[in-house]
Every structure is written in structure tokens, then in C-alpha cells.
Short mmCIF file of C-alpha atoms and ligand atoms in Angstrom, two decimals:
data_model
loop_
_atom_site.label_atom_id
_atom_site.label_comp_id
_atom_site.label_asym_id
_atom_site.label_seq_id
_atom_site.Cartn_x
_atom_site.Cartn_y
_atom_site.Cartn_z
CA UNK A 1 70.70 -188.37 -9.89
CA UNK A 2 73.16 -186.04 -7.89
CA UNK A 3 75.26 -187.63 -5.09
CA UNK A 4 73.64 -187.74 -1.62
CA UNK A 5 75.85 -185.11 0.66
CA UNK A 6 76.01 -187.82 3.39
CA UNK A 7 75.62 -191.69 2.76
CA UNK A 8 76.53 -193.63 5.99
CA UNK A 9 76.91 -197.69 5.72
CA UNK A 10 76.41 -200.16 7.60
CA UNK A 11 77.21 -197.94 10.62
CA UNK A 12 77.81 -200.06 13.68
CA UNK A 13 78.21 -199.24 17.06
CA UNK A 14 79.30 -201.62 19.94
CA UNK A 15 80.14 -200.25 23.15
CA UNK A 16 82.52 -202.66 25.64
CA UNK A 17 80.55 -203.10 28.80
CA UNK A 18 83.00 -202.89 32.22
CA UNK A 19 84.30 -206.69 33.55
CA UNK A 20 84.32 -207.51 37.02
CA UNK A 21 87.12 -207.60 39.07
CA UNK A 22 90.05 -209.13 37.16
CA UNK A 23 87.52 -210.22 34.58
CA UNK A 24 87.20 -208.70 31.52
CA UNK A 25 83.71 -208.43 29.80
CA UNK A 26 82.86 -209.55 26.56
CA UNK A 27 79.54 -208.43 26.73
CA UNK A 28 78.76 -205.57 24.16
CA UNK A 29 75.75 -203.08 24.41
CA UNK A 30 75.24 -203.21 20.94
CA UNK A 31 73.86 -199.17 20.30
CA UNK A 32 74.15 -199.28 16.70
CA UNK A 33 73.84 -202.46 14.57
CA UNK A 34 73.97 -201.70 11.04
CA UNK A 35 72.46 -198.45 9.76
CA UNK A 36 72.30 -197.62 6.15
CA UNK A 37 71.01 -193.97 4.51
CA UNK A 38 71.44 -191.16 2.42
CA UNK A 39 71.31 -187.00 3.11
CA UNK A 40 70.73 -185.21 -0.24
CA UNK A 41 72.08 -181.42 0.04
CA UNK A 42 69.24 -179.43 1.29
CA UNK A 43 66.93 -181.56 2.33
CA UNK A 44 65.98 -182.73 6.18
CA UNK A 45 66.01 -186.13 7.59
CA UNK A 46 63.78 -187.06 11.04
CA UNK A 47 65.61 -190.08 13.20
CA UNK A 48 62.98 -191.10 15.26
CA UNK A 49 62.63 -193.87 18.13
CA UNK A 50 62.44 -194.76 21.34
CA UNK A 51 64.93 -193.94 24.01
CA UNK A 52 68.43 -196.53 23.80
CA UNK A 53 67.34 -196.81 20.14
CA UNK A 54 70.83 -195.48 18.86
CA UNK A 55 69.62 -192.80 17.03
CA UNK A 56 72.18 -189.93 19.22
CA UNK A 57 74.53 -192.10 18.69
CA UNK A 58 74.25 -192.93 14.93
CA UNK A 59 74.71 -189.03 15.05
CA UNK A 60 77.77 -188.79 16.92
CA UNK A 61 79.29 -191.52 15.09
CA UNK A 62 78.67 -189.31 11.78
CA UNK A 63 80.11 -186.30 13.09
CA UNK A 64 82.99 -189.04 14.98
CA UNK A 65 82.53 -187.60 18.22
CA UNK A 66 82.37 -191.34 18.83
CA UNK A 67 84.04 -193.80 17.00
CA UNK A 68 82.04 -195.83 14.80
CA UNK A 69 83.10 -200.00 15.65
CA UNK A 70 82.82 -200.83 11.96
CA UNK A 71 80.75 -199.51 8.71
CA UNK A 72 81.46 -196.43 6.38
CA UNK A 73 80.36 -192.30 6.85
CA UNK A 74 80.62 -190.72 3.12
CA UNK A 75 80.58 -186.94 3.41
CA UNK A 76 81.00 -185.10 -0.06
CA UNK A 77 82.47 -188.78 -1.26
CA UNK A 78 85.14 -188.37 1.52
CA UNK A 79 85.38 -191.45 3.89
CA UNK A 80 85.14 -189.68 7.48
CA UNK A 81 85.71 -192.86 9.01
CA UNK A 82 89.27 -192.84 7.81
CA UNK A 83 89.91 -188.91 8.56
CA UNK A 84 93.25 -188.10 10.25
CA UNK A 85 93.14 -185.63 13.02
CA UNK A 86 93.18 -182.47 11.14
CA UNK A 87 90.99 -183.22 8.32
CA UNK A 88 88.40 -184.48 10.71
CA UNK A 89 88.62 -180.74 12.32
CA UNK A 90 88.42 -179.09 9.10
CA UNK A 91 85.96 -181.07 8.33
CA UNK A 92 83.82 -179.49 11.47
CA UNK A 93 83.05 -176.71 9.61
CA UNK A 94 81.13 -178.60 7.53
CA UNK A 95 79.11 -180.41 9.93
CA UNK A 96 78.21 -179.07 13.34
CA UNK A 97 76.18 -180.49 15.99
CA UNK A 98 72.87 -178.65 17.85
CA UNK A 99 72.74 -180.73 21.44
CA UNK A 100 69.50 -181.32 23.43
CA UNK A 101 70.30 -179.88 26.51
CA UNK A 102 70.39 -176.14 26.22
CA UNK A 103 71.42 -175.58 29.91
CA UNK A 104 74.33 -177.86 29.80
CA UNK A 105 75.76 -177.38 26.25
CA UNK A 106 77.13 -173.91 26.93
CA UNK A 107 80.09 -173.44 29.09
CA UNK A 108 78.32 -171.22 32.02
CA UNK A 109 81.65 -169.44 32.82
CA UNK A 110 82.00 -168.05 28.95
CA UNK A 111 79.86 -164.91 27.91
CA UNK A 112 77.50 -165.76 24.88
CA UNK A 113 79.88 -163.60 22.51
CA UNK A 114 82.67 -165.98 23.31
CA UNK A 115 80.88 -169.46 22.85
CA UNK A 116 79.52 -167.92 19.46
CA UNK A 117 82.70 -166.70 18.51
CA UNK A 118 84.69 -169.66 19.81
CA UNK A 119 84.69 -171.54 16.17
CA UNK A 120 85.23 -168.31 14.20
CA UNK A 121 88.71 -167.91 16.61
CA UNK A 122 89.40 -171.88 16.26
CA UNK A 123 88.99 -172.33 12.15
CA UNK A 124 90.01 -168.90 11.45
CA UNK A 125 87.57 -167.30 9.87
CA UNK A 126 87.51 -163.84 11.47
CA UNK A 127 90.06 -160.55 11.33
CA UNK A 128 90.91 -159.89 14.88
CA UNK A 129 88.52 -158.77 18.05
CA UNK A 130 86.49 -156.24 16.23
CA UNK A 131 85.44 -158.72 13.42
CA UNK A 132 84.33 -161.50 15.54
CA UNK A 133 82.49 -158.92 17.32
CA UNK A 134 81.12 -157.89 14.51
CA UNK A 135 80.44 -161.35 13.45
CA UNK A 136 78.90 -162.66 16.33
CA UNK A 137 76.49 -159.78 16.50
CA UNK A 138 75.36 -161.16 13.15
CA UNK A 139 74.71 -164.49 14.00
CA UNK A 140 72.58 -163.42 17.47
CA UNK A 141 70.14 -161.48 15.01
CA UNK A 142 69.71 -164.30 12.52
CA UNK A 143 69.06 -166.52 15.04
CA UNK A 144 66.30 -163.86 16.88
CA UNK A 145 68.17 -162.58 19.53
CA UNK A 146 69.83 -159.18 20.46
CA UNK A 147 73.16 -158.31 19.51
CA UNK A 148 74.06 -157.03 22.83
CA UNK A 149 73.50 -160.49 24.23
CA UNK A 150 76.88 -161.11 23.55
CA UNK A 151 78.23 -159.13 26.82
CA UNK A 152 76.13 -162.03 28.85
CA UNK A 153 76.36 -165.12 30.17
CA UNK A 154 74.01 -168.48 29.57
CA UNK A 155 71.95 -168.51 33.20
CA UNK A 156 70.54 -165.14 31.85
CA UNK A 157 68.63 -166.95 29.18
CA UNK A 158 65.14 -168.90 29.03
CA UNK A 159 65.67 -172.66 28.02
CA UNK A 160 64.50 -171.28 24.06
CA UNK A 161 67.18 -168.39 24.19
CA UNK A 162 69.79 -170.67 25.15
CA UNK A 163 68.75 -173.13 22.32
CA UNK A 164 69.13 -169.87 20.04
CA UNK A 165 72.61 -169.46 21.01
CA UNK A 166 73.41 -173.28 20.23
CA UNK A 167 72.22 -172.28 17.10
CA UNK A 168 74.25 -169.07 16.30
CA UNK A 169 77.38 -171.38 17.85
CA UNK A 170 76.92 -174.03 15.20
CA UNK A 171 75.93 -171.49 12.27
CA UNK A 172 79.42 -169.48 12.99
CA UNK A 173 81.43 -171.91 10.86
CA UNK A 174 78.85 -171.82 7.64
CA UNK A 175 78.32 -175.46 8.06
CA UNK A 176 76.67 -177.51 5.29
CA UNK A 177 75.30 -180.38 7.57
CA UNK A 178 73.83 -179.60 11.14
CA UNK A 179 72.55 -182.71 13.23
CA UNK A 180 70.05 -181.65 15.63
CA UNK A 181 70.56 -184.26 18.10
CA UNK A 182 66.90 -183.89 20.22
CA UNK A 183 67.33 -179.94 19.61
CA UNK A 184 64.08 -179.24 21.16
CA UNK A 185 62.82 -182.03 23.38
CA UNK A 186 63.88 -180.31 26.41
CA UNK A 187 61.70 -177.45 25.35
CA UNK A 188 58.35 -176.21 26.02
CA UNK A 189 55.48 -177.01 23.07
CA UNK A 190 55.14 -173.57 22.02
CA UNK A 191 59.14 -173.24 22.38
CA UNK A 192 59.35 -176.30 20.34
CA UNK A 193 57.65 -174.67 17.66
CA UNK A 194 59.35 -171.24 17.50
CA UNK A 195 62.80 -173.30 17.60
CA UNK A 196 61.77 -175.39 14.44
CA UNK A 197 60.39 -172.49 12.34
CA UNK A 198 63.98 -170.72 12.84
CA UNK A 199 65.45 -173.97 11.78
CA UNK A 200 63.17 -173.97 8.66
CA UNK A 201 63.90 -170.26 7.66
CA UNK A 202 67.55 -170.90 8.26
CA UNK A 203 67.68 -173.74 6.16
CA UNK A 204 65.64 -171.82 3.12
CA UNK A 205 68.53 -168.98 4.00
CA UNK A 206 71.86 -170.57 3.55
CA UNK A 207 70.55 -174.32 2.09
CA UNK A 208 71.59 -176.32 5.25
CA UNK A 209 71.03 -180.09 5.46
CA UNK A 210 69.63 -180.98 8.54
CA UNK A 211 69.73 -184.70 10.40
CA UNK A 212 66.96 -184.11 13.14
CA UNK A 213 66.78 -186.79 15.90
CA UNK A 214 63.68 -186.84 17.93
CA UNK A 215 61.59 -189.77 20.26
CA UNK A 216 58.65 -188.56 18.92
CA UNK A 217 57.13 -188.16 15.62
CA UNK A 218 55.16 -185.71 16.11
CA UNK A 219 58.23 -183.63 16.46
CA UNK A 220 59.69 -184.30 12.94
CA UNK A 221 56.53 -184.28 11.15
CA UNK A 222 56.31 -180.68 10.17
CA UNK A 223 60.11 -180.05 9.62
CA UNK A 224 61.40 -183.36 8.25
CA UNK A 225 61.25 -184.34 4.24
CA UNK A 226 61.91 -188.26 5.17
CA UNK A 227 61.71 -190.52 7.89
CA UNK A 228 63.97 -193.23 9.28
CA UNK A 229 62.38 -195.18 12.13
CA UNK A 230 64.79 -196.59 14.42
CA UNK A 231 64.09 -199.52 17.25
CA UNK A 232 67.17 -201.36 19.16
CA UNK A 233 70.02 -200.16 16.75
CA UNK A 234 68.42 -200.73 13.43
CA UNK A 235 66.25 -198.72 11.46
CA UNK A 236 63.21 -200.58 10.52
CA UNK A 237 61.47 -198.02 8.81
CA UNK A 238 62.28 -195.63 6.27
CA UNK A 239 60.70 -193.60 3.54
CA UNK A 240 58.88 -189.85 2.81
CA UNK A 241 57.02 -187.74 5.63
CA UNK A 242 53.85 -188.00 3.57
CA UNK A 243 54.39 -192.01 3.24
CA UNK A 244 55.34 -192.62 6.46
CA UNK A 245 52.44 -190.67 8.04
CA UNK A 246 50.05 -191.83 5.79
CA UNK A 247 50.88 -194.91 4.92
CA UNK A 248 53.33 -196.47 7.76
CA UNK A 249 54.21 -200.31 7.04
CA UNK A 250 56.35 -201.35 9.86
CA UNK A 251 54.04 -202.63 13.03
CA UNK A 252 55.95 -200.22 15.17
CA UNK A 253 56.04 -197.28 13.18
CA UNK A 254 51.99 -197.55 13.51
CA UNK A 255 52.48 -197.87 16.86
CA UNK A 256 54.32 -194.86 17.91
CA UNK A 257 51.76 -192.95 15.09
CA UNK A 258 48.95 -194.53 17.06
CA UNK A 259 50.07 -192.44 19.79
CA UNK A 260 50.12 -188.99 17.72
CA UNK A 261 47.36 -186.59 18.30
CA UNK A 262 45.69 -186.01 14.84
CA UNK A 263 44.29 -181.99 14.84
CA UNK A 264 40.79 -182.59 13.48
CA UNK A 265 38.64 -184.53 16.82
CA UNK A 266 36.73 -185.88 14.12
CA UNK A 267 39.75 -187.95 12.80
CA UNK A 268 41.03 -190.61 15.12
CA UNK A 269 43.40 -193.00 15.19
CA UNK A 270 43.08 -196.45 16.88
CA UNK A 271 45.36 -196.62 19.74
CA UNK A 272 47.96 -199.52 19.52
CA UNK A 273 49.70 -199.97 22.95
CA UNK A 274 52.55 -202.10 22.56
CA UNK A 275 53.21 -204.56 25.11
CA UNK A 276 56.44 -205.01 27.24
CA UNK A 277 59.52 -202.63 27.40
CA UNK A 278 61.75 -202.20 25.00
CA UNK A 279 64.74 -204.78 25.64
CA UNK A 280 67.80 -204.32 26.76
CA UNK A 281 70.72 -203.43 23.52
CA UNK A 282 72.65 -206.12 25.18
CA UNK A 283 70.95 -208.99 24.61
CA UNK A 284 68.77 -208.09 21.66
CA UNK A 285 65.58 -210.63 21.03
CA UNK A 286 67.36 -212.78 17.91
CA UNK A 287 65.80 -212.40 14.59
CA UNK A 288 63.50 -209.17 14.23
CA UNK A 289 64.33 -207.01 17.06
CA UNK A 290 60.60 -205.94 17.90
CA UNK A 291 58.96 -209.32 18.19
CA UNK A 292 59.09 -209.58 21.36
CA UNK A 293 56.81 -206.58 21.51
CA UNK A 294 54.49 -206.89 17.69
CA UNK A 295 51.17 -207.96 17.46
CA UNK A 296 51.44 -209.92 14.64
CA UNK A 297 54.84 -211.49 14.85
CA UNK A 298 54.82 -214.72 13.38
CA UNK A 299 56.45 -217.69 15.89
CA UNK A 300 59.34 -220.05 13.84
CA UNK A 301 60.08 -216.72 11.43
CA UNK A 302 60.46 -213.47 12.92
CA UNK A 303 61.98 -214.95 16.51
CA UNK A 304 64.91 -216.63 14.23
CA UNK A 305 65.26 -214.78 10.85
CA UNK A 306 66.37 -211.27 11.02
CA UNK A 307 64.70 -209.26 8.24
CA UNK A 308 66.30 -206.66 5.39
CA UNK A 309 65.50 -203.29 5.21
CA UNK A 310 63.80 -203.82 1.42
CA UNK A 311 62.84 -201.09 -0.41
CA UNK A 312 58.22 -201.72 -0.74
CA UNK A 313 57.78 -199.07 -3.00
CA UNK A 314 59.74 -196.08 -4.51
CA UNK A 315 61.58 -194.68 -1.42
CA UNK A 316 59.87 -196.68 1.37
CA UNK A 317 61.73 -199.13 2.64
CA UNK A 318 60.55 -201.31 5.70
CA UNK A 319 62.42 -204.12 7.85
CA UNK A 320 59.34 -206.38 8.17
CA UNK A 321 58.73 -210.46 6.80
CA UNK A 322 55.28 -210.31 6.71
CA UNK A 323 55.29 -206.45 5.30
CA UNK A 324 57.29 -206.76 2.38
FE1 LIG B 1 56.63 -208.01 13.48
FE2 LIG B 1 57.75 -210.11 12.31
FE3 LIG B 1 57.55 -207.83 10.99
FE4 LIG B 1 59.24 -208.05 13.03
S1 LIG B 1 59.34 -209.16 11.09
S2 LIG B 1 57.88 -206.36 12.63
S3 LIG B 1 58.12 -209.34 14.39
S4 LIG B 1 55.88 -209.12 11.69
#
């Protein structure tokens, strides 16, 4: 089997909370706690979970926008977590980040030709004005836009538009890995939709990898080839679209499917409404994360041992005692 394009390990993420005054804290919101999976080239991987789950920031940590606390981010067997400043920028070419606010990712004050043009300038990668011009008129077409959109600015788009030109922004640089960090949850249904079928014919066009983080499943399940579930910093659930919609294991994996509308009215899907909120990343519940919140957590084992992400059956692997 070919090496995966991406393997992160053990990826943790501890944030320092502020002290009081003339008190430092040593309390630590604990966003990431030890996340573990592959990318192969080409294919597309749905992060899914609730709010505060760490799934953003698993993706900045990958692209070290933030700084991972501990753990390992392979990229083409390099170790990004060890990049020096200017192999970390050449290495965003490679992989580029789609954000999930359309209306505050683009600088308002630059027209769209410069923020589409701005990587081509900073790696490079054009021959003077007329090339970028030339360039960036390129990239507005592929991505279904005009090429005299260029000449204006951001607040002259609709919320899908601008989510367009995030797109041509990232695709300047030919990147190999884009991580669409909730690329369309700020975006009408019907948006939604048009956004992810340009993400799907861009990826058949130039074999992009895609890391797609969404809260809802629904979202991923028509774009994404697997699944990683994530709850309070640790993924609980992982395997294929087809397994994981068909055949979840994890008790909160069928719970957030519980809440997916299923086309056919003559299919449903018994509702499971989880109790409680989700609490707080930190002061995690000990042992399993969730069971403060599962309906068939087990007292004296799942409040005190903390359970392995095991591998069930080829390519599902679930975080679960009593689902093993
Ligand atoms: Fe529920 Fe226990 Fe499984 Fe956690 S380990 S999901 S609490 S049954």
C-alpha cells in the first residue's frame, strides 16, 4: 500500500487558560487530546462534531497556523511539526486552507484580483502584472465566476460568490491538500450544495486531497470518502462514508445520525436525543469523554477507563468498551 499524503499522530492541543491577577493558571482547555489519521492522495476526509470538539483546530494545527502542544504532522513523510520558517512557507503551497466565514476571510479593502493573486506574487509563481492578470482570470472561471470580477471588491459578492473567491485564493498556489475548515456552514442549503459540487469537480480536475470539517453529517455525507467523528478532543469514531452511515458503532455517532433527515418519508430513523451539554474541554468527564451524556454507559468502566480507538472491522475503528 502507497504512503498516506498526510498521517498526523497523536496530535495534541492544550491551550494555557489566563491566571488571575499575579496568579498564573495552570488550567489547560484541552482542544485537542490525541488525534491519530491518515489522508491518502486524492481522496476526501469529513471531521465531524459538535462545536468545541477540536476539529478547526486539529486543522490549523496541520497546516501550523497553531502550534500543535505535542504529537507528529507527516506531510509527504516530512515532519511539519519540526519545519523551520521557510520550509513551513514553501510548504503552503502544498496545503492551503478554505475558512468558514466568507465575509470575513477576504481583506474588504483588496479588489478580488489582488487577494487571488496575492499567493501567485508571494511564492512566485507568476511573470509580472500581465501574467497574474492573466492568471487570476483563470482561476475566477474555474471556480464559476467572471473574469472581470477581478476589478471588484468582496461586499459586491453574495455569501456563495465570496466562498468562490476563497476558493480561486487557495487554488492559486496548485496546492495538493486543501482543508475546508466549515467551508460552507455559513451558507445557504442550496448554496451549500453548489459550493460542494465545485469542490467535487475540482478535485476530479487537478486530484486535490481534501480535509472537510463540518458539525453536521449531513454535510460530509455526499462529498466525503471517510469519516472521523470527533467529541471533546478525541475522535471516537472513524471509518468509510458507507460504514459509518450505515453501520455507525459509536453511541454518539448514532446520535448525531439520529438527527439526519433520511430522503425517502417512508424510511425513518429513531430519534436519539442525548442528554446534557457537551462539557466543558477543561475539565473533561475522566475515562470516556461522552459518558456523561451515553445511554448505555456502563458505571465502574467507562467513568474511569478511557477507551482506544480499536480498529472493529477493516477500516472502522471506534473508541467504545462495550462496542469493540
Ligand atoms: Fe458509552 Fe462507555 Fe462506549 Fe463511552 S465507552 S461510548 S460511555 S459505552
Amino acid at each position: 500500500m502507497s504512503e498516506p499524503l498526510l498521517k498526523v499522530e497523536n496530535l495534541v492541543k492544550h491551550f494555557a487558560l489566563p491566571g488571575g491577577f499575579l496568579k498564573k493558571s495552570t488550567e489547560r482547555l484541552r482542544a485537542v487530546d490525541g488525534v491519530s489519521f491518515t489522508v491518502s492522495a486524492g481522496e476526501t476526509l469529513g471531521v465531524v462534531g459538535e462545536s468545541g470538539c477540536g476539529k478547526s483546530t486539529t486543522g490549523r494545527c496541520i497546516l501550523r497556523l497553531i502550534e500543535p502542544t505535542s504529537g507528529q504532522v507527516w506531510f509527504e513523510g516530512r515532519d511539519v511539526t519540526a519545519l523551520g520558517k521557510e520550509d513551513l512557507r514553501a510548504l503552503a503551497r502544498d496545503m492551503q486552507i478554505i475558512f468558514q466565514d466568507p465575509f470575513a476571510s477576504l481583506n474588504p479593502r483588496m479588489t478580488v484580483g489582488a487577494i487571488v493573486g496575492e499567493g501567485l506574487v508571494i511564492h512566485k509563481l507568476a511573470k509580472g502584472n500581465a501574467d497574474i492578470e492573466a492568471r487570476v482570470a483563470q482561476l475566477l472561471e474555474t471556480v464559476g465566476l467572471n473574469a472581470d470580477h477581478m476589478r471588484r471588491y468582496p461586499h459586491e459578492f453574495s455569501g456563495g460568490q465570496r466562498q468562490r473567491i476563497g476558493i480561486a485564493r487557495a487554488l492559486a498556489v496548485s496546492p495538493k491538500l486543501l482543508v475546508c475548515d466549515e467551508a460552507v456552514s455559513a451558507l445557504d442549503v442550496s448554496i451549500q450544495a453548489q459550493v460542494i459540487n465545485l469542490l467535487q469537480d475540482l478535485q476530479a480536475q487537478f486530484g486535490l486531497t481534501y480535509i472537510f470539517i463540518a458539525h453536521d453529517l449531513s454535510v460530509v455525507e455526499h462529498i466525503a470518502n471517510r469519516v472521523a467523528v470527533m467529541y471533546l478532543g478525541r475522535i471516537v469514531e472513524l471509518a468509510s462514508a458507507h460504514d459509518l452511515y450505515t453501520t455507525p458503532r459509536h453511541p454518539y455517532t448514532e446520535a448525531l445520525l439520529s438527527a439526519v433527515p433520511i430522503p425517502d418519508p417512508t424510511l425513518k430513523r429513531q430519534r436519539i436525543r442525548l442528554v446534557g451539554d457537551v462539557p466543558s474541554p477543561i475539565r473533561p468527564p475522566p475515562g470516556c469523554h461522552f459518558h456523561t451524556r451515553c445511554p448505555i454507559a456502563q458505571k465502574g468502566l467507562c467513568d474511569v477507563q478511557r477507551p482506544e480507538l480499536k480498529q472493529t472491522t477493516e477500516g472502522h475503528w471506534v473508541s467504545c468498551h462495550l462496542r469493540s
